[in-house]
Short mmCIF file of C-alpha atoms and ligand atoms in Angstrom, two decimals:
data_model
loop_
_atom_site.label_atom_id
_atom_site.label_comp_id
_atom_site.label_asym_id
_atom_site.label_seq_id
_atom_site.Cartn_x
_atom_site.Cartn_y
_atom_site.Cartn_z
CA UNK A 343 0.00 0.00 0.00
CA UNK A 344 2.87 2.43 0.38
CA UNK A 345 5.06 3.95 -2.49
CA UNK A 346 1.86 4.46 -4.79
CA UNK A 347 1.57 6.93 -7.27
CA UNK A 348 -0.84 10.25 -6.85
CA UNK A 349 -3.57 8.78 -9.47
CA UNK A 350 -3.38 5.09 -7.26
CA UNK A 351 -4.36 7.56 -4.18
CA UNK A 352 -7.48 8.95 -6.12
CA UNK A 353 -8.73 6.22 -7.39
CA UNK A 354 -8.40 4.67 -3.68
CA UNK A 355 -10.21 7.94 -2.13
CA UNK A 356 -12.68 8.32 -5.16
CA UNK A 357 -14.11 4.56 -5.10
CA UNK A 358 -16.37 4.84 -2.23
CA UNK A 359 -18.60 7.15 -4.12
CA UNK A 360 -18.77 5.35 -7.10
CA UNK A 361 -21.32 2.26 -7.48
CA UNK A 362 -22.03 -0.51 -9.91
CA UNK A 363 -23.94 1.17 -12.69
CA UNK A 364 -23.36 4.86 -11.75
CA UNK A 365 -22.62 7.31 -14.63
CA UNK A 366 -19.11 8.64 -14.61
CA UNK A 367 -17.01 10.98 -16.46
CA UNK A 368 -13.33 11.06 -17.63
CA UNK A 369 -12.13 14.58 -18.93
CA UNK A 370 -8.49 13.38 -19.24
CA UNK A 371 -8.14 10.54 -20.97
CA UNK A 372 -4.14 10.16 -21.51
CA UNK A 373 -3.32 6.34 -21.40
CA UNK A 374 -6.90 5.54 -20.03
CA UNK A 375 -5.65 4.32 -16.49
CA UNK A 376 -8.09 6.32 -15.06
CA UNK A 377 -10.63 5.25 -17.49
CA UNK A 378 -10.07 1.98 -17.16
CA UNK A 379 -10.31 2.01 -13.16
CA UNK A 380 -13.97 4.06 -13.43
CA UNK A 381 -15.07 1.74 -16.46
CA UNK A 382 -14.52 -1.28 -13.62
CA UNK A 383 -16.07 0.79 -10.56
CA UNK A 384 -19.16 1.12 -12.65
CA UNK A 385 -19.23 -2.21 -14.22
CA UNK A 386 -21.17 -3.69 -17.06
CA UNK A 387 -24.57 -1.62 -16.16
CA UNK A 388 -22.57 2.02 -15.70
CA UNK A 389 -21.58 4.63 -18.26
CA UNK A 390 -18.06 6.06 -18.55
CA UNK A 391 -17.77 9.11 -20.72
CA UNK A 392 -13.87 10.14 -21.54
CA UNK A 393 -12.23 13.10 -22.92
CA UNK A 394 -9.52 13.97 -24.41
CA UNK A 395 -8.24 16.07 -27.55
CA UNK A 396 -4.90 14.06 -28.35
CA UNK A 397 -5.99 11.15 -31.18
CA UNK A 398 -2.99 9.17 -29.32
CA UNK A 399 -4.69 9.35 -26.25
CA UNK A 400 -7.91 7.91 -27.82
CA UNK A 401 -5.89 4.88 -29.19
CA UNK A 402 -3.63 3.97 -26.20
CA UNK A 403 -7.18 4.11 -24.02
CA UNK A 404 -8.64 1.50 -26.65
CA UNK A 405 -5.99 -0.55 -26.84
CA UNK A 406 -5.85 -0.79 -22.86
CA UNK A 407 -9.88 -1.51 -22.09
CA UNK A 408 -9.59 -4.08 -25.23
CA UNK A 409 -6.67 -5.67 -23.64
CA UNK A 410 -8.86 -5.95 -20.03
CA UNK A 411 -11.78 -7.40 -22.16
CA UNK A 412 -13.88 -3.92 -23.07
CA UNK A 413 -15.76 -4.27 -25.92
CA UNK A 414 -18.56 -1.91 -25.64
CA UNK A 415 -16.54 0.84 -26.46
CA UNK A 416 -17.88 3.33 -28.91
CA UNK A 417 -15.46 6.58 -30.43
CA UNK A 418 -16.94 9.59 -30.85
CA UNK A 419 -15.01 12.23 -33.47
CA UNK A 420 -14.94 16.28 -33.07
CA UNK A 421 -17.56 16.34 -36.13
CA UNK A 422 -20.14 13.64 -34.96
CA UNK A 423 -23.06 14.52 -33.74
CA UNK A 424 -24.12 13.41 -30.40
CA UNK A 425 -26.78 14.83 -29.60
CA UNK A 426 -29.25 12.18 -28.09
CA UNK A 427 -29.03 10.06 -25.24
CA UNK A 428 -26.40 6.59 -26.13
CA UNK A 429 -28.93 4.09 -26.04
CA UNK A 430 -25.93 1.40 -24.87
CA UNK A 431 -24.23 1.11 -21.76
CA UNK A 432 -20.49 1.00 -22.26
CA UNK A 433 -17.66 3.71 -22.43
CA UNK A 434 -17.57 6.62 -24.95
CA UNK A 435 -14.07 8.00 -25.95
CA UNK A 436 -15.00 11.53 -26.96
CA UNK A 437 -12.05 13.27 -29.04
CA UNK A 438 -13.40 16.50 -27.59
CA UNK A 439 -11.99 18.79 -25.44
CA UNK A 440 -13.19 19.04 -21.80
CA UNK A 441 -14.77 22.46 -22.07
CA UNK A 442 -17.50 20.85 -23.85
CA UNK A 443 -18.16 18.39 -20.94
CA UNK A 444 -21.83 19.51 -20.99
CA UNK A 445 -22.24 17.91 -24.40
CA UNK A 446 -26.54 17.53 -24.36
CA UNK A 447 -26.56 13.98 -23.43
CA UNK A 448 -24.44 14.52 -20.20
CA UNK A 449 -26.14 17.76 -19.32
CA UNK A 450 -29.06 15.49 -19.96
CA UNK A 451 -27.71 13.08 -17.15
CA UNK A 452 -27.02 15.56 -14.90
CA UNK A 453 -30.35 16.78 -14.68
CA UNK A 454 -31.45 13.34 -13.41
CA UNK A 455 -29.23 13.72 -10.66
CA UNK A 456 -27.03 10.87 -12.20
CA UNK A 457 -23.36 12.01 -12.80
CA UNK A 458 -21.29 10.77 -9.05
CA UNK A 459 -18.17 10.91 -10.38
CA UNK A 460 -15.42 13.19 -12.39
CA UNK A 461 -11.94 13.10 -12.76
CA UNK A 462 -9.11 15.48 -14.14
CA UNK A 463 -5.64 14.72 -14.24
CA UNK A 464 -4.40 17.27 -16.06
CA UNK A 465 -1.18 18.32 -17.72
CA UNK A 466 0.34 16.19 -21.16
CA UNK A 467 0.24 12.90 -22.19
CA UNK A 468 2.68 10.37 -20.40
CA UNK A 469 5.45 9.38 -23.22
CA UNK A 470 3.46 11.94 -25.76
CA UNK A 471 4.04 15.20 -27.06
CA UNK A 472 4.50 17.43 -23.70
CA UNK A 473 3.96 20.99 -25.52
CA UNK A 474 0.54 19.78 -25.61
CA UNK A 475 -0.90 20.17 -22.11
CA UNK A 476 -3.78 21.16 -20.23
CA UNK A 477 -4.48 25.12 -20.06
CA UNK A 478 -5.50 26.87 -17.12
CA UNK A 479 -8.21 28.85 -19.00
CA UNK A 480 -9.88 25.79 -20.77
CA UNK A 481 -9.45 24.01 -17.18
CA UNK A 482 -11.35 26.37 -15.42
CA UNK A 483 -14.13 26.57 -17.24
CA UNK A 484 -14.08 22.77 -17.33
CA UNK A 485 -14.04 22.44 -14.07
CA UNK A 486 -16.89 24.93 -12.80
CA UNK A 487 -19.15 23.57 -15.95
CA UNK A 488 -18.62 19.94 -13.73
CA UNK A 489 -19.36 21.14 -10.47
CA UNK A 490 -22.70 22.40 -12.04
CA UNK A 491 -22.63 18.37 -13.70
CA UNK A 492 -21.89 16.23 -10.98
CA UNK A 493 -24.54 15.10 -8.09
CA UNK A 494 -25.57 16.36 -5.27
CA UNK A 495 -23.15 14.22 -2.62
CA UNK A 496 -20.82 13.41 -5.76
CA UNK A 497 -17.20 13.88 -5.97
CA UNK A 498 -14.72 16.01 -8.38
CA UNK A 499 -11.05 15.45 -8.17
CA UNK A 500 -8.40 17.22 -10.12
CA UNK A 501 -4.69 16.30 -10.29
CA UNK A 502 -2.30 18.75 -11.18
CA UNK A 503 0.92 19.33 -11.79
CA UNK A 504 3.12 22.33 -10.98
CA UNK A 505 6.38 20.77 -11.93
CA UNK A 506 6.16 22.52 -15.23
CA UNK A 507 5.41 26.22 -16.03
CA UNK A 508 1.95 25.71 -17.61
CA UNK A 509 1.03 23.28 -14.74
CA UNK A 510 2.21 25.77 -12.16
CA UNK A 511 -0.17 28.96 -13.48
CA UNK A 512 -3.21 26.14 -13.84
CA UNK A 513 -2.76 24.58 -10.22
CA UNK A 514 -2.98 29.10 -8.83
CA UNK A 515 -5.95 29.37 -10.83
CA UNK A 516 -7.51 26.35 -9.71
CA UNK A 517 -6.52 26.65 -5.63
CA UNK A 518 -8.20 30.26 -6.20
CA UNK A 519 -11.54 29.28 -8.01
CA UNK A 520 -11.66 26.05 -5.35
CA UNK A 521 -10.87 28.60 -2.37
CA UNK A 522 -13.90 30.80 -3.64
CA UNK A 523 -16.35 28.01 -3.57
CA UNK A 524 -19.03 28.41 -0.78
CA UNK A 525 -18.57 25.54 2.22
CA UNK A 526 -22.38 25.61 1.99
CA UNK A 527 -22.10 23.52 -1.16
CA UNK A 528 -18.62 22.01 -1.33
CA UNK A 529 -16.38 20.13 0.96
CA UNK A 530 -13.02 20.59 -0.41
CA UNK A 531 -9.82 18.73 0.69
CA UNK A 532 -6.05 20.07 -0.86
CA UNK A 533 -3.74 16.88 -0.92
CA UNK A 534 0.04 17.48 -1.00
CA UNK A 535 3.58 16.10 0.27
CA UNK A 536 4.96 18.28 3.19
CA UNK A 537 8.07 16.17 2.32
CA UNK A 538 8.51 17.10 -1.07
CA UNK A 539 9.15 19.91 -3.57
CA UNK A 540 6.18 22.36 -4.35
CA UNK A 541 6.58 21.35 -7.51
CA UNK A 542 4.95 18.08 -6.39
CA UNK A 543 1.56 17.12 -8.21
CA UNK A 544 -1.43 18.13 -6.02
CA UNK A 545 -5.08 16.76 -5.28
CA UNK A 546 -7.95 18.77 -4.77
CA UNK A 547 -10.66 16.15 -3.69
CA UNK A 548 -14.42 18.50 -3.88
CA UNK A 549 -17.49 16.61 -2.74
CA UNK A 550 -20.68 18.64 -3.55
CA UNK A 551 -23.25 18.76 -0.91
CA UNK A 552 -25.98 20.56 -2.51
CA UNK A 553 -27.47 20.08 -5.73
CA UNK A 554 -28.85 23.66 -5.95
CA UNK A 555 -24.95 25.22 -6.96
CA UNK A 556 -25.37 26.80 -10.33
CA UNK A 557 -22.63 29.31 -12.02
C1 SAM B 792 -1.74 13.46 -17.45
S1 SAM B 792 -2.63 13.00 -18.88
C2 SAM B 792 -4.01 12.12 -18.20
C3 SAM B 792 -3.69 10.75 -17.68
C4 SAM B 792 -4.87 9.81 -17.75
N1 SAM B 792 -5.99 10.23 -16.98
C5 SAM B 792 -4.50 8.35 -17.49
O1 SAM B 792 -5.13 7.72 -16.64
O2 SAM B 792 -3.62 7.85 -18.18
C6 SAM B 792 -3.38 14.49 -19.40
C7 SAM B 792 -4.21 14.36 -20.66
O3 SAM B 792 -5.05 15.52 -20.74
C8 SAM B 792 -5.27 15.77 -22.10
N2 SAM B 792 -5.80 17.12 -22.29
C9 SAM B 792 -5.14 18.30 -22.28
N3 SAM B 792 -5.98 19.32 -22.51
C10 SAM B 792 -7.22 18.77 -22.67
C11 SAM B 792 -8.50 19.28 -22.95
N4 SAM B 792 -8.71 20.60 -23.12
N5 SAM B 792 -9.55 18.43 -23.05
C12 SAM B 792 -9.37 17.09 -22.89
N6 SAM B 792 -8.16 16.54 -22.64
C13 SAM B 792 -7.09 17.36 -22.53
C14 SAM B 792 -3.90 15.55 -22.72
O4 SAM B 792 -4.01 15.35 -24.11
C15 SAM B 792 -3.42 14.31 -21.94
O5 SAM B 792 -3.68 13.14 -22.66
#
């Protein structure tokens, strides 16, 4: 249990809020670890909806749920339309960005109360091309469009990283938006080492207690 990597720790903090059929959401793709860890906490009944705008990213998240036995997998481009509720369970790898999260069939979902679960771990694909990253401006807006998304008594977490310049501005802006947030509606936990660099990734774990938070 000890020497385990920051995304290990989320997933570990993140699974009790997530149940067996739940619909959760993905707005960072990369390799699809993290998509592969919600697509088995919401098993065969749930539905996992991933982001990312890296191509690569799409592929290497394939290739991994294919290799654990995923085959409901459906790929949705920049120019499709999706529009209408999927009428299949299973995990759609949107080649969107994240500021879109509230495509119309997830706003759709949230509405019914159903979304309990969204991750970000932002920053550039792992072994990929690292002048394309996450931006602090997209992020934000990402970010407050899913605190409007997820459930009431549903959890956002956000990794980032502020080992590299981009990473550094995005993880101010986000600690200042997060600090802003009314303890009416959100719980919010900050996660770091005390026994490493600053430059250390960070967790900001926000559970939303009221479903009446609108921006
Ligand atoms: C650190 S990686 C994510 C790791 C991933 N969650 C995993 O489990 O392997 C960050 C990813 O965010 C993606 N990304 C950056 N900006 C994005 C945006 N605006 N919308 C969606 N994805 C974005 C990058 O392309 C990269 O693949």
């Amino acid at each position: 249990m000890f020497e385990i990597r920051i995304t290990e720790r989320v997933h570990q903090l993140i699974q009790p809020y997530i149940q067996s059929g739940d619909v959760v959401l993905d707005a960072t793709m990369g390799n699809g670890n993290d998509t592969l860890f919600l697509a088995k906490s919401v098993g065969n009944h749930g539905l996992v909806f991933s982001f990312d705008i890296q191509k690569q990213a799409i592929e290497a998240t394939r290739n991994q749920l294919i290799e654990n036995q995923y085959d409901k997998l459906f790929l949705i481009q920049k120019d499709d339309q999706f529009k209408k509720m999927p009428s299949e369970e299973g995990i759609y790898l949107l080649n969107h960005s994240h500021e879109n999260i509230d495509l119309i069939p997830i706003e759709q979902l949230a509405k019914e109360q159903k979304i309990s679960c969204i991750l970000f771990n932002f920053g550039y694909l792992p072994g990929g091309d690292k002048t394309i990253t996450s931006h602090s401006h997209v992020s934000l807006e990402a970010v407050k469009k899913s605190l409007c998304l997820v459930k009431e008594k549903g959890i956002v977490s956000l990794v980032t990283y502020p080992g590299h310049a981009e990473g550094q501005i995005e993880d101010l802006a986000i600690e200042h938006l997060l600090s802003g947030l009314s303890s009416k509606y959100f719980e919010i936990l900050k996660i770091s080492y005390v026994n490493r660099s600053e430059r250390a990734p960070k967790q900001y774990l926000i559970y939303k207690l009221r479903g009446d938070w609108y921006v």
